[in-house]
Short mmCIF file of C-alpha atoms in Angstrom, two decimals:
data_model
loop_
_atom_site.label_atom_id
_atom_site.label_comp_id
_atom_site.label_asym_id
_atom_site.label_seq_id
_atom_site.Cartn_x
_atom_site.Cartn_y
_atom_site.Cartn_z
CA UNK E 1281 -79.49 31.39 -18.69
CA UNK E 1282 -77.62 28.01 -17.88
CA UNK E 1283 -79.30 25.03 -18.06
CA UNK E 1284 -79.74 24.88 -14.53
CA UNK E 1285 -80.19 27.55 -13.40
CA UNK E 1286 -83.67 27.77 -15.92
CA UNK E 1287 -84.77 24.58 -14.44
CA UNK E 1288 -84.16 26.30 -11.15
CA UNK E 1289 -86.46 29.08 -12.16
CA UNK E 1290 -89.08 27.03 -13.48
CA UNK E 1291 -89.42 25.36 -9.99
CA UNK E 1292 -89.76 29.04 -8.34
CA UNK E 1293 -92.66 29.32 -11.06
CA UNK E 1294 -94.34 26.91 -9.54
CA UNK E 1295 -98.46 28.11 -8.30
CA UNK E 1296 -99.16 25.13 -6.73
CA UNK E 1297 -98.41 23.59 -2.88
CA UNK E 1298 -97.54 20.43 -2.20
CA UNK E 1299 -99.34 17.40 -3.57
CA UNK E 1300 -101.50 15.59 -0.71
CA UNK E 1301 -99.76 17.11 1.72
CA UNK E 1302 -100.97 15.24 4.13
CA UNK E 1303 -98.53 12.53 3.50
CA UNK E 1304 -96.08 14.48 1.44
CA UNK E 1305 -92.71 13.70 2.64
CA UNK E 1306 -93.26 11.34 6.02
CA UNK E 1307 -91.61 8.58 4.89
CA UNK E 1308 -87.95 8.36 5.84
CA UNK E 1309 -85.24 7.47 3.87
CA UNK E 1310 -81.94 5.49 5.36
CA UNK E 1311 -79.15 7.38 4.16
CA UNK E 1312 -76.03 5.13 4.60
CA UNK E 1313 -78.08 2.07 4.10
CA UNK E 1314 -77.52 -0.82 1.48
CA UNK E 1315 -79.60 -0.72 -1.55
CA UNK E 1316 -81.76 -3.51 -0.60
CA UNK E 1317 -82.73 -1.74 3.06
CA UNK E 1318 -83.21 2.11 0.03
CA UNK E 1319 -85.23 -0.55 -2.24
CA UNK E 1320 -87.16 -1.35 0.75
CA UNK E 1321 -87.56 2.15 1.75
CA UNK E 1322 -88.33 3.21 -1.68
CA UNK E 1323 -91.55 0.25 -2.00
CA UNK E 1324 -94.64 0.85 -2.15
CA UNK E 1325 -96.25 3.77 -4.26
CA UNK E 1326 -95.41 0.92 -6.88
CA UNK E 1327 -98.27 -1.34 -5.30
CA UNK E 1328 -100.34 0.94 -5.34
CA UNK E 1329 -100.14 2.22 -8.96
CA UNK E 1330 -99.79 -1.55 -9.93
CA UNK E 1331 -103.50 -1.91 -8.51
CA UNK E 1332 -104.94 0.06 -11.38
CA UNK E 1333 -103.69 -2.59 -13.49
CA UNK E 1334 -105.56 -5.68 -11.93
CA UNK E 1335 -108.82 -3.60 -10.87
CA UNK E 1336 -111.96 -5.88 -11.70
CA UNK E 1337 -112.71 -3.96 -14.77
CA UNK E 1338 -109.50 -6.32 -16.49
CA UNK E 1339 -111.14 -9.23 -14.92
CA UNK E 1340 -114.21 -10.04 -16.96
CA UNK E 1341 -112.32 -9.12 -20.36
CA UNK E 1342 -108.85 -11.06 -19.27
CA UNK E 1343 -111.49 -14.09 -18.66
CA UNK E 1344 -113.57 -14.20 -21.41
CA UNK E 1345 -110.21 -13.68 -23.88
CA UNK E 1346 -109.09 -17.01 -22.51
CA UNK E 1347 -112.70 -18.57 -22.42
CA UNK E 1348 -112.78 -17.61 -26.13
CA UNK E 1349 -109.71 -17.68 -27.90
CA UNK E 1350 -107.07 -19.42 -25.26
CA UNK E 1351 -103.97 -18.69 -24.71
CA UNK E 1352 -103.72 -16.79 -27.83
CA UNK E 1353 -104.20 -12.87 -25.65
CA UNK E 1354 -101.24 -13.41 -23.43
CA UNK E 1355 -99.11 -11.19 -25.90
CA UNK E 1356 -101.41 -9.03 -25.66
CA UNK E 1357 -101.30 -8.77 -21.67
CA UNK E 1358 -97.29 -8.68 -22.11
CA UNK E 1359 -97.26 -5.79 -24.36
CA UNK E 1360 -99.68 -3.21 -22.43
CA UNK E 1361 -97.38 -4.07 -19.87
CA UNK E 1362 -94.39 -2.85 -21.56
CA UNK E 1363 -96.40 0.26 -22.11
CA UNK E 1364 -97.49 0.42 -18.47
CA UNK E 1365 -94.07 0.47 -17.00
CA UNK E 1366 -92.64 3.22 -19.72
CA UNK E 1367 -96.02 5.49 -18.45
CA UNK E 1368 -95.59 5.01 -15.32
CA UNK E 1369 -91.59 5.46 -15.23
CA UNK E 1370 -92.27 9.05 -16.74
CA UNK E 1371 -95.12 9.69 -14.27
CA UNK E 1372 -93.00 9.08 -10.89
CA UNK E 1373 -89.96 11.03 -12.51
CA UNK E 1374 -92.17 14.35 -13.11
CA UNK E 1375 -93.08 13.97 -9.49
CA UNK E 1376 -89.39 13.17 -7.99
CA UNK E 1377 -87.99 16.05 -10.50
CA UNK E 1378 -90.66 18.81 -10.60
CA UNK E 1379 -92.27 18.49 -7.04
CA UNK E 1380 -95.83 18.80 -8.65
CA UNK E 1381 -98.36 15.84 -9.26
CA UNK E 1382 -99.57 15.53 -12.79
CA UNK E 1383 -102.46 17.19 -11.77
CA UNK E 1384 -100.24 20.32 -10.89
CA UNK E 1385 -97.93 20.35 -13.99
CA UNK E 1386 -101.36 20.97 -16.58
CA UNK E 1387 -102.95 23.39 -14.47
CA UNK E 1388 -100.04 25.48 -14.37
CA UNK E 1389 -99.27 25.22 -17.98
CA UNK E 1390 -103.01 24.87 -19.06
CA UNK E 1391 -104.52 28.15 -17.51
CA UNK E 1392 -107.64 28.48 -15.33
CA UNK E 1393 -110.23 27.91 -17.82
CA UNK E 1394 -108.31 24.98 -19.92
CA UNK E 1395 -108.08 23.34 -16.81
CA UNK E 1396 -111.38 23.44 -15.21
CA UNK E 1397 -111.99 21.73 -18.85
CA UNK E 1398 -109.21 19.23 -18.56
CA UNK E 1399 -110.29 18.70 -14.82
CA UNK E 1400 -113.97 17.69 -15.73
CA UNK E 1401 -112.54 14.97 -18.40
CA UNK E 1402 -110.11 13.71 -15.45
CA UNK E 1403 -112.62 13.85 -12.94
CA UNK E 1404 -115.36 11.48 -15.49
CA UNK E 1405 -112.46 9.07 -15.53
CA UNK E 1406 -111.83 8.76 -12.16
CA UNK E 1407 -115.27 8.66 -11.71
CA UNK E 1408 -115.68 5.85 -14.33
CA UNK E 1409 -112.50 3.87 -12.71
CA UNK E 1410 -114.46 4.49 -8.85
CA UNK E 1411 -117.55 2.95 -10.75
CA UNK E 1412 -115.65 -0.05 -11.40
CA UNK E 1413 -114.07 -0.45 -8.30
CA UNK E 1414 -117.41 0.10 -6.31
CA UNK E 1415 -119.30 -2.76 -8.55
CA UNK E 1416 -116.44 -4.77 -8.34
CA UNK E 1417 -117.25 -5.11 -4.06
CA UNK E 1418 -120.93 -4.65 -4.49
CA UNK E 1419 -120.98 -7.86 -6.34
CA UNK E 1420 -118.32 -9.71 -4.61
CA UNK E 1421 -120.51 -8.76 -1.12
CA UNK E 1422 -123.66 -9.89 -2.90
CA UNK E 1423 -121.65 -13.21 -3.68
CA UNK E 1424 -120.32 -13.66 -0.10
CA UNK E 1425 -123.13 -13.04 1.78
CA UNK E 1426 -126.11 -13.06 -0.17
CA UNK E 1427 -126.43 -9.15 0.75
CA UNK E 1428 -128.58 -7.07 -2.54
CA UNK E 1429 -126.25 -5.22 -4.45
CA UNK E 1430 -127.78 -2.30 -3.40
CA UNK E 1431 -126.85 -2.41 0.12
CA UNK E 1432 -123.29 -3.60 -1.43
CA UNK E 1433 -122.81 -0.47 -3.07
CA UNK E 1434 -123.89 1.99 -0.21
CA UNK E 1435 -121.42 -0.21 2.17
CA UNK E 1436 -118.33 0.74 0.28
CA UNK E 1437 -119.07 3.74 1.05
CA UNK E 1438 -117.78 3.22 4.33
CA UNK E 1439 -114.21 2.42 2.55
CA UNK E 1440 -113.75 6.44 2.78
CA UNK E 1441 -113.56 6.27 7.10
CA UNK E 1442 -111.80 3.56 6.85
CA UNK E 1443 -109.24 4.94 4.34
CA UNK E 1444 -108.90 8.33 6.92
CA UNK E 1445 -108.02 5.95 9.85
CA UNK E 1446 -105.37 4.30 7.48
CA UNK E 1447 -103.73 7.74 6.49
CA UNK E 1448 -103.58 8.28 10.58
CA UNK E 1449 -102.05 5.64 11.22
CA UNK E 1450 -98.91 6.55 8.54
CA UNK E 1451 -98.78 5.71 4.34
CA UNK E 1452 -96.67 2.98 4.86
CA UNK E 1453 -99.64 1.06 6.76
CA UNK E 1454 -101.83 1.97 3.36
CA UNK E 1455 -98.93 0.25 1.11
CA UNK E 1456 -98.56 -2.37 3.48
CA UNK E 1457 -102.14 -3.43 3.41
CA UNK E 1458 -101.99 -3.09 -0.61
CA UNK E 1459 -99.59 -5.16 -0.93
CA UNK E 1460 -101.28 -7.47 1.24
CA UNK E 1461 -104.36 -7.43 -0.67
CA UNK E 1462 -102.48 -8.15 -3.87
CA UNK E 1463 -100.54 -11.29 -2.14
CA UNK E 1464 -104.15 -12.57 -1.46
CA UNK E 1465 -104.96 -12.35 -5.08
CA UNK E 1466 -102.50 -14.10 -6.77
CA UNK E 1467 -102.32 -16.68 -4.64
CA UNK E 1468 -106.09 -17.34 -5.46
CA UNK E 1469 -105.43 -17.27 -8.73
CA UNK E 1470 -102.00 -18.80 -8.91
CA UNK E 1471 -104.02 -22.07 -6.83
CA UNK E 1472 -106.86 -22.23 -9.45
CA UNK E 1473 -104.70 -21.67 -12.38
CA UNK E 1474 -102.51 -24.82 -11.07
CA UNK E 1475 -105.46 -26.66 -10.21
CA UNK E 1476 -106.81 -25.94 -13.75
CA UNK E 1477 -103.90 -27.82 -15.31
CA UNK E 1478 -102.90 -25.41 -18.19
CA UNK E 1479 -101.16 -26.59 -21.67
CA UNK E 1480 -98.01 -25.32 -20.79
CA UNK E 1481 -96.07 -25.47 -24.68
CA UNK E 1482 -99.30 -23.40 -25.89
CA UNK E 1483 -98.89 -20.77 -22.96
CA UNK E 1484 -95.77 -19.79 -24.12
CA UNK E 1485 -96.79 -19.93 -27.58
CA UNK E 1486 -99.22 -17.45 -26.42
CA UNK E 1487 -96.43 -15.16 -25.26
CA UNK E 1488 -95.83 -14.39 -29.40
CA UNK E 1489 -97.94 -12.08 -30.96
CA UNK E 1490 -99.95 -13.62 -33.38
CA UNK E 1491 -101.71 -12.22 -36.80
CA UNK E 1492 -104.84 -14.11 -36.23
CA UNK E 1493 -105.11 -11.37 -33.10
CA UNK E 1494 -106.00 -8.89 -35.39
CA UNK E 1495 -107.60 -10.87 -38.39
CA UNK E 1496 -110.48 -12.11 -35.93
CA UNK E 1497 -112.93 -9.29 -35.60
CA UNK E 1498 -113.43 -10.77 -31.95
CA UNK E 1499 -110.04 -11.31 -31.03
CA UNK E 1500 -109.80 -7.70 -32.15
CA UNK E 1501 -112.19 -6.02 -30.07
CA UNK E 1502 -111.26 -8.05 -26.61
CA UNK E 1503 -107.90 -7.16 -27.50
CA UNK E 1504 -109.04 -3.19 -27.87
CA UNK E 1505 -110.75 -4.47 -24.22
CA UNK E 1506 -107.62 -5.20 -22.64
CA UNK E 1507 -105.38 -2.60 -23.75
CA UNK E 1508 -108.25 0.10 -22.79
CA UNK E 1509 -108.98 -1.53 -19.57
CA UNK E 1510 -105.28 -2.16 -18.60
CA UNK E 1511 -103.39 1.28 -19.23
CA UNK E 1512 -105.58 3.51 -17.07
CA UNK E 1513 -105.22 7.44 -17.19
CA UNK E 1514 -105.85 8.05 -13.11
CA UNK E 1515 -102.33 6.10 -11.84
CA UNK E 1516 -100.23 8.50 -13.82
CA UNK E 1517 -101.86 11.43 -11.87
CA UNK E 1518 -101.52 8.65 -8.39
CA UNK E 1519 -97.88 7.88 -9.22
CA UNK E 1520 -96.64 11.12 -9.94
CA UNK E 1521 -97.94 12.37 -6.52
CA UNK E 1522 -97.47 9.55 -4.18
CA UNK E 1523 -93.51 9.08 -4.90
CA UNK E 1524 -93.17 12.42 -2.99
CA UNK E 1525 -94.06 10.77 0.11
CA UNK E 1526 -90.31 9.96 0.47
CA UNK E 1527 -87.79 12.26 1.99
CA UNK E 1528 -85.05 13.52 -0.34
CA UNK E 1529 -83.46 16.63 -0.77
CA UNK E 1530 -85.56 18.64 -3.93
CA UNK E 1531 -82.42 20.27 -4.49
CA UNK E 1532 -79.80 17.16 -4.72
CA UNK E 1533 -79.36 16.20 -7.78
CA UNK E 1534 -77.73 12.76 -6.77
CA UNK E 1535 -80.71 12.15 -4.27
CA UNK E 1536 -83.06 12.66 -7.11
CA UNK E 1537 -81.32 10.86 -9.06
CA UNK E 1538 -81.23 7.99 -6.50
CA UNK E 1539 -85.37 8.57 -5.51
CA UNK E 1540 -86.06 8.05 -9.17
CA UNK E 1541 -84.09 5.08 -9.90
CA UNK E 1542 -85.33 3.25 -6.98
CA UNK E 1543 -89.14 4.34 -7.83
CA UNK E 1544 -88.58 2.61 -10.84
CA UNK E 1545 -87.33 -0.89 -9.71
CA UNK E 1546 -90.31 -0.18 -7.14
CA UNK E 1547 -92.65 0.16 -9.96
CA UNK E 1548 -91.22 -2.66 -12.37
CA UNK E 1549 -91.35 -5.26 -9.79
CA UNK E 1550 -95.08 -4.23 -9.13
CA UNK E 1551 -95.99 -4.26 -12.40
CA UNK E 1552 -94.46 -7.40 -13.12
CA UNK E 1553 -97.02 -8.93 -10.14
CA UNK E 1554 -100.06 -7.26 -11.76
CA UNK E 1555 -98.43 -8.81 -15.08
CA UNK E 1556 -98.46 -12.45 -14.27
CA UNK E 1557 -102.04 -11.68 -12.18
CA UNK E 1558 -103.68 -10.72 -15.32
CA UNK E 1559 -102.40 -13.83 -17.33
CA UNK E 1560 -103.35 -15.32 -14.87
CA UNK E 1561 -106.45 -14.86 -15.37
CA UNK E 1562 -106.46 -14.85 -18.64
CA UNK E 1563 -105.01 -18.66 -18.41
CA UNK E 1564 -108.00 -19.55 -16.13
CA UNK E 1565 -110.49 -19.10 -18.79
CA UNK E 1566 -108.54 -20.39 -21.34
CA UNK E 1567 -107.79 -23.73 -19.06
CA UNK E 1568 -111.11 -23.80 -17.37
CA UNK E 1569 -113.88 -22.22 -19.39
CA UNK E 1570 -112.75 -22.32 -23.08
CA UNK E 1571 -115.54 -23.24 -25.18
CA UNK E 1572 -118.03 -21.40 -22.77
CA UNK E 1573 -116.94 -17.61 -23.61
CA UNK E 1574 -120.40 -17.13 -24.45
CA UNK E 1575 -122.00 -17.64 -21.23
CA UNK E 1576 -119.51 -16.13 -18.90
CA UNK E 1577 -120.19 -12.25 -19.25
CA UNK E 1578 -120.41 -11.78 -15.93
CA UNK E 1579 -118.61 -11.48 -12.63
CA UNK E 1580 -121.35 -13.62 -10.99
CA UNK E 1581 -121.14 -16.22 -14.28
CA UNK E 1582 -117.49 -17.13 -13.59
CA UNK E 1583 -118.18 -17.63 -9.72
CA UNK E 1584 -120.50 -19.62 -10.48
CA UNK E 1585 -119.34 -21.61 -13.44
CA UNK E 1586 -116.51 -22.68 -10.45
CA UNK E 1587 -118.49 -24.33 -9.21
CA UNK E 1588 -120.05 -26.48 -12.11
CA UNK E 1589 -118.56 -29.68 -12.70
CA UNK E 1590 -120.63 -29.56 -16.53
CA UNK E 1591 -117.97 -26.16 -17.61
CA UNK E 1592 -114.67 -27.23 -15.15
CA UNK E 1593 -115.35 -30.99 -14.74
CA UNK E 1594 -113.93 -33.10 -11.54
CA UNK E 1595 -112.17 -29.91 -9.61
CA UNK E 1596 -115.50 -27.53 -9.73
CA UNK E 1597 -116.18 -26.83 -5.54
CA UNK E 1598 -118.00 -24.32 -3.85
CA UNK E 1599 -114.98 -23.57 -2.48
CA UNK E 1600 -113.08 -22.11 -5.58
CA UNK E 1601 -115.85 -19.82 -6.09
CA UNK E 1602 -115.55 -18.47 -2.51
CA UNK E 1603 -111.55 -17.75 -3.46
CA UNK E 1604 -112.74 -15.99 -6.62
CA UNK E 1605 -114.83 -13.78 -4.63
CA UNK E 1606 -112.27 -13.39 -1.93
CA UNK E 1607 -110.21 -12.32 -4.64
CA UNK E 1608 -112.44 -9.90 -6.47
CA UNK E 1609 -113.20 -8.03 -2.52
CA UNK E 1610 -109.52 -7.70 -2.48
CA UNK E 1611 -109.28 -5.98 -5.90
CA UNK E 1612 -112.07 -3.60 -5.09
CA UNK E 1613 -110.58 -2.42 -2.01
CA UNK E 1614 -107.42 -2.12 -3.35
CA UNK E 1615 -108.69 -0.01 -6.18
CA UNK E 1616 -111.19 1.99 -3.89
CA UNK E 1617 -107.82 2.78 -1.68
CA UNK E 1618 -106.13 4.26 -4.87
CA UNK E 1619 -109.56 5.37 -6.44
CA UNK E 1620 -109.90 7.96 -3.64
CA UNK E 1621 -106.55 9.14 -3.37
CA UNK E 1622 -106.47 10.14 -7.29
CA UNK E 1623 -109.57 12.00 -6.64
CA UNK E 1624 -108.33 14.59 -4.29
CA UNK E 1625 -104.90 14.73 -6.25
CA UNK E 1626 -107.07 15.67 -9.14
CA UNK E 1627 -109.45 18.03 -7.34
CA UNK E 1628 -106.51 19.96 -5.46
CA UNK E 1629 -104.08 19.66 -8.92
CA UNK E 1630 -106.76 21.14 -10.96
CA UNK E 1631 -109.29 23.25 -9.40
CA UNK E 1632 -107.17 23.94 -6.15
CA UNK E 1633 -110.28 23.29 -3.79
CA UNK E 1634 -110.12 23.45 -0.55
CA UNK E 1635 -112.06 21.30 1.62
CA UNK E 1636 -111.48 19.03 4.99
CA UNK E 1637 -109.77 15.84 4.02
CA UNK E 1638 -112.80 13.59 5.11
CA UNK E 1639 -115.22 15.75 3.12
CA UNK E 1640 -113.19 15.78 -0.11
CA UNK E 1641 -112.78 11.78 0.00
CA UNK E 1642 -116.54 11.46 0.60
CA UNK E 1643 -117.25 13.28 -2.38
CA UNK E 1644 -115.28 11.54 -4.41
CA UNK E 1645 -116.79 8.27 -3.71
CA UNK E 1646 -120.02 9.56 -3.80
CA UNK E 1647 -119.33 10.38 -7.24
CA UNK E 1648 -119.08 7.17 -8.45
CA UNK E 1649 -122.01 5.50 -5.68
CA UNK E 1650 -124.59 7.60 -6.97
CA UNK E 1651 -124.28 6.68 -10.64
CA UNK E 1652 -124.44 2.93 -9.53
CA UNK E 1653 -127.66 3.51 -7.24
CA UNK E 1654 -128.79 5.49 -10.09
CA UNK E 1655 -128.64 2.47 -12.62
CA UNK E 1656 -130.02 0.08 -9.92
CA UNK E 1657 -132.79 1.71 -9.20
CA UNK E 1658 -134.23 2.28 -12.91
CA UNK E 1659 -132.85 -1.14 -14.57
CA UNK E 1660 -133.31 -2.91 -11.68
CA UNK E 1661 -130.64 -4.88 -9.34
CA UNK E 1662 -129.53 -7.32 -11.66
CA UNK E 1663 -125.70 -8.50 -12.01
CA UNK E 1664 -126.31 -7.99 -15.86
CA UNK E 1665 -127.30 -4.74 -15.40
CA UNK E 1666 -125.17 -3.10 -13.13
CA UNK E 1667 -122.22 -4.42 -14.51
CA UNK E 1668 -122.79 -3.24 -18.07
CA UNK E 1669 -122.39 0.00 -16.70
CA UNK E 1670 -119.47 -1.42 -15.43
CA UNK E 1671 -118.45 -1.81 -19.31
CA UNK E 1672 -119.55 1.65 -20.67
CA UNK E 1673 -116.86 3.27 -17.47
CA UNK E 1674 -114.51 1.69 -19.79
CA UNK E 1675 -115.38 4.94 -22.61
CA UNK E 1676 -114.62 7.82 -20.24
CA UNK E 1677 -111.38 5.72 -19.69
CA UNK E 1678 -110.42 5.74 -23.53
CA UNK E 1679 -111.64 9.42 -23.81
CA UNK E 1680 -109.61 10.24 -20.77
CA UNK E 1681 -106.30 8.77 -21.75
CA UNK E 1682 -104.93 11.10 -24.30
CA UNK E 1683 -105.95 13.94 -21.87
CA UNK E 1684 -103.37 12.51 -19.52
CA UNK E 1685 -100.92 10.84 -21.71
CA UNK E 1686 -99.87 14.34 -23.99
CA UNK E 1687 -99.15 16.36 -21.35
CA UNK E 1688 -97.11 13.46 -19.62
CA UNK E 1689 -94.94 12.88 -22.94
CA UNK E 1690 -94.73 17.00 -23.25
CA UNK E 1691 -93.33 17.59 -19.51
CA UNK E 1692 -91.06 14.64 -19.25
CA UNK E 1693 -89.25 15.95 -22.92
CA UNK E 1694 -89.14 19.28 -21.53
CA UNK E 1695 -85.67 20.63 -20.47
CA UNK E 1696 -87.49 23.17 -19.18
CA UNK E 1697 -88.80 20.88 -16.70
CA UNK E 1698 -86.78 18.46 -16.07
CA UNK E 1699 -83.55 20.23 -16.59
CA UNK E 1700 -80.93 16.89 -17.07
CA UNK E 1701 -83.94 14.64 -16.44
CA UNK E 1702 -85.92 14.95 -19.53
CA UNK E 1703 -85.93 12.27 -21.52
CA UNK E 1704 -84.23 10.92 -24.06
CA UNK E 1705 -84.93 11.19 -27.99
CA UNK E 1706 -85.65 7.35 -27.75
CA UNK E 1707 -87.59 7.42 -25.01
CA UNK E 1708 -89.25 10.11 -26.56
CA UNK E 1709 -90.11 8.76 -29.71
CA UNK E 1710 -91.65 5.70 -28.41
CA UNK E 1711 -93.46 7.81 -25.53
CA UNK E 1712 -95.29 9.65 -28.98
CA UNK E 1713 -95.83 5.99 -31.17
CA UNK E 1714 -97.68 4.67 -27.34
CA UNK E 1715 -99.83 7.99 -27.29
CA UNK E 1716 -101.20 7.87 -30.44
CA UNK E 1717 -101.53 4.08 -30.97
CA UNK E 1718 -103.38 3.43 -27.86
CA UNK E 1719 -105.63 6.53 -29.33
CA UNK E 1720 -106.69 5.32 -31.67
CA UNK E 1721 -107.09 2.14 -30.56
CA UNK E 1722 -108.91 3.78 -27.92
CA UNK E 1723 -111.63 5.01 -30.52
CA UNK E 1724 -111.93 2.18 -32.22
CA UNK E 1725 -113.03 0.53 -28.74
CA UNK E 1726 -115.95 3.47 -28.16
CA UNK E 1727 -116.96 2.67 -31.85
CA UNK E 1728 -117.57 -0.89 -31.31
CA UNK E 1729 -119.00 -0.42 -27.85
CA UNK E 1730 -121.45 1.53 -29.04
#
């Protein structure tokens, strides 16, 4: 059998339909256009994978690795990057290529009982990432308006109707409101940051990795914090299914060839945003609060240290803690957005259940509201305590990863699956080094959390 022509039967193989079909290829592609009116076209599942990269589980651990050790992190930040946009390159090419969602692909090569398994493990990540996300508005609500986090938490709720009236009114109106919502934060940050005055020649000192990053047993484990917290296993599963949303012929090989080149530049440009947001943050606490890493643990710490002229002397105001919390709403809706979509990509990929679209979305964010109303009503409605559960979602992450990242690095190096667009022995190789570095890394970070 030819090459391609056992590519072309592996695609007949295929047990699965299409991957939220609900928005699977609506969004129209010019065909004689310019590339900047196809890059155009192309934009936007990149925003919303590059949202998984800024959610306001990196915030806490970006700050306090500038609050405690300066600029010394930002290589740090610039290599999970690196790693982010190889992941997520592989990710949107099985979807372009194969015409199945992550999700799909393991199911059908995992079996029925393997992936109920593999589904469960998915599902506790997604879960823990929806945790975050939820917290993340709960507290910025409770900062806002003075509202208990309680009430916070069962308001997001309502982010599920809202989401169904988005998806009405066409995908490109959920990317364009992303996108918004990610403007909004780093020009919050990007103000404070300038306002903050940072050392410039020790910024981009901080750009080169340094030994003392893992000689200091603190350094270590923030660093462990920020690689764990940054590459998250639920966008490779989002990006994989929401590139189908364009139209291009399956069976072109120069249109898929086109759709997957484009989803990249898409993607890299995003991730380049989420990039500078997160040193961004991590060059607020280093400019503002360095020498205070000890007291700012928590969200509602930094808001209010903004405000405290005794930790960020003459330019503290009220009014750069109301831009922080601006900021932090904006990240949990943004993540919430992408949050629920991964959860029914997961649920149909996996366990192929059928349910009405509204139903399936509010179980998924139930998922992760209960938990949260759980924890709040034993430990009481504390900041400190609800957003140490905040840290522990951070272990079903690490535990999650390698459950995602294997089968990724197996499909995309299959011929069988990719026919000409498997990839290459480089890419390959280095796809292999990431999966088992950030493994282990991984369980080093649920050793010292625990």
């Amino acid at each position: 059998m030819s090459k391609k022509n056992e590519h072309n039967h592996f695609l007949t193989e295929k047990l699965n339909g299409l991957s939220l079909p609900e928005i699977n290829n609506t969004v129209t592609i010019p065909k004689d256009a310019g590339f900047w009116k196809k890059l155009i076209a192309y934009s936007g599942p990149g925003a919303l994978v590059a949202v998984g990269y800024m959610d306001p589980g990196n915030w806490v651990t970006s700050i306090a690795g500038g609050a405690q050790f300066g600029y010394l992190l930002l290589s740090v930040i610039l290599v999970s990057n690196i790693i982010a946009m190889i992941l997520q390159y592989m990710s949107a090419k099985l979807g372009i290529v194969t015409g199945m969602d992550l999700a799909q692909a393991t199911r059908m090569k995992s079996g029925k009982k393997l992936g109920i398994f593999l589904w469960i493990i998915t599902e506790l990540a997604i879960m823990a990432t929806d945790i975050a996300e939820v917290i993340g508005s709960a507290v910025a609500i409770n900062l806002l308006f003075g509202l208990p986090l309680l009430l916070g938490v069962i308001i997001t709720v309502l982010d599920v109707f809202i989401l169904l009236m988005l998806t009405r009114l066409g995908f490109r109106k959920i990317e364009a409101i992303v996108i918004a919502l990610i403007i909004t934060i780093l020009a919050v940050f990007l103000y404070e940051v300038l306002l903050a005055q940072p050392v410039w020649g020790d910024m981009i000192k901080g750009f080169i990795p340094q030994k003392e990053v893992f000689l200091d047993k603190d350094a270590l484990f923030i660093t462990l914090g920020i690689v764990g917290a940054t590459v998250m296993p639920h966008n490779l599963y989002l990006h994989s299914s929401i590139v189908q949303a364009r139209q291009y012929d399956r069976s072109d090989r120069d249109e898929l060839k086109e759709a997957i080149r484009f989803s990249k530049i898409d993607s890299n440009i995003q991730l380049s945003i989420a990039f500078v947001i997160n040193c961004l943050l991590l060059i607020l606490g280093a400019s503002m609060f360095f020498g205070h890493g000890d007291h700012l643990d928590t969200l509602g710490s930094l808001y209010r240290a903004l405000s405290d002229n005794t930790i960020v002397g003459s330019i503290a105001s009220p009014m750069l803690s109301v831009l922080f919390a601006v900021a932090l709403l904006a990240s949990g809706q943004n993540s919430t957005i992408t949050g629920t979509l991964t959860g029914q990509i997961v649920m149909e990929g996996f366990i192929k259940m059928s349910m009405p679209v509204w139903a399936r979305r509010l179980v998924t964010r139930l998922l992760a509201v209960i938990p949260v109303v759980i924890c709040i009503l034993l430990f009481g409605g504390t900041e400190e305590v609800v957003e140490k559960l905040l840290i522990y979602t951070q272990v079903f992450l690490s535990v999650a990863l390698p459950v995602s990242m294997v089968p990724l690095t197996l499909f995309t190096s299959s011929k069988k699956m990719m026919g000409e667009f498997k990839n290459n022995k480089l890419l390959t190789t280095v796809a292999w080094i990431m999966t088992i570095a950030l493994t282990l890394l991984n369980i080093n970070l649920i050793i010292s959390t625990f």
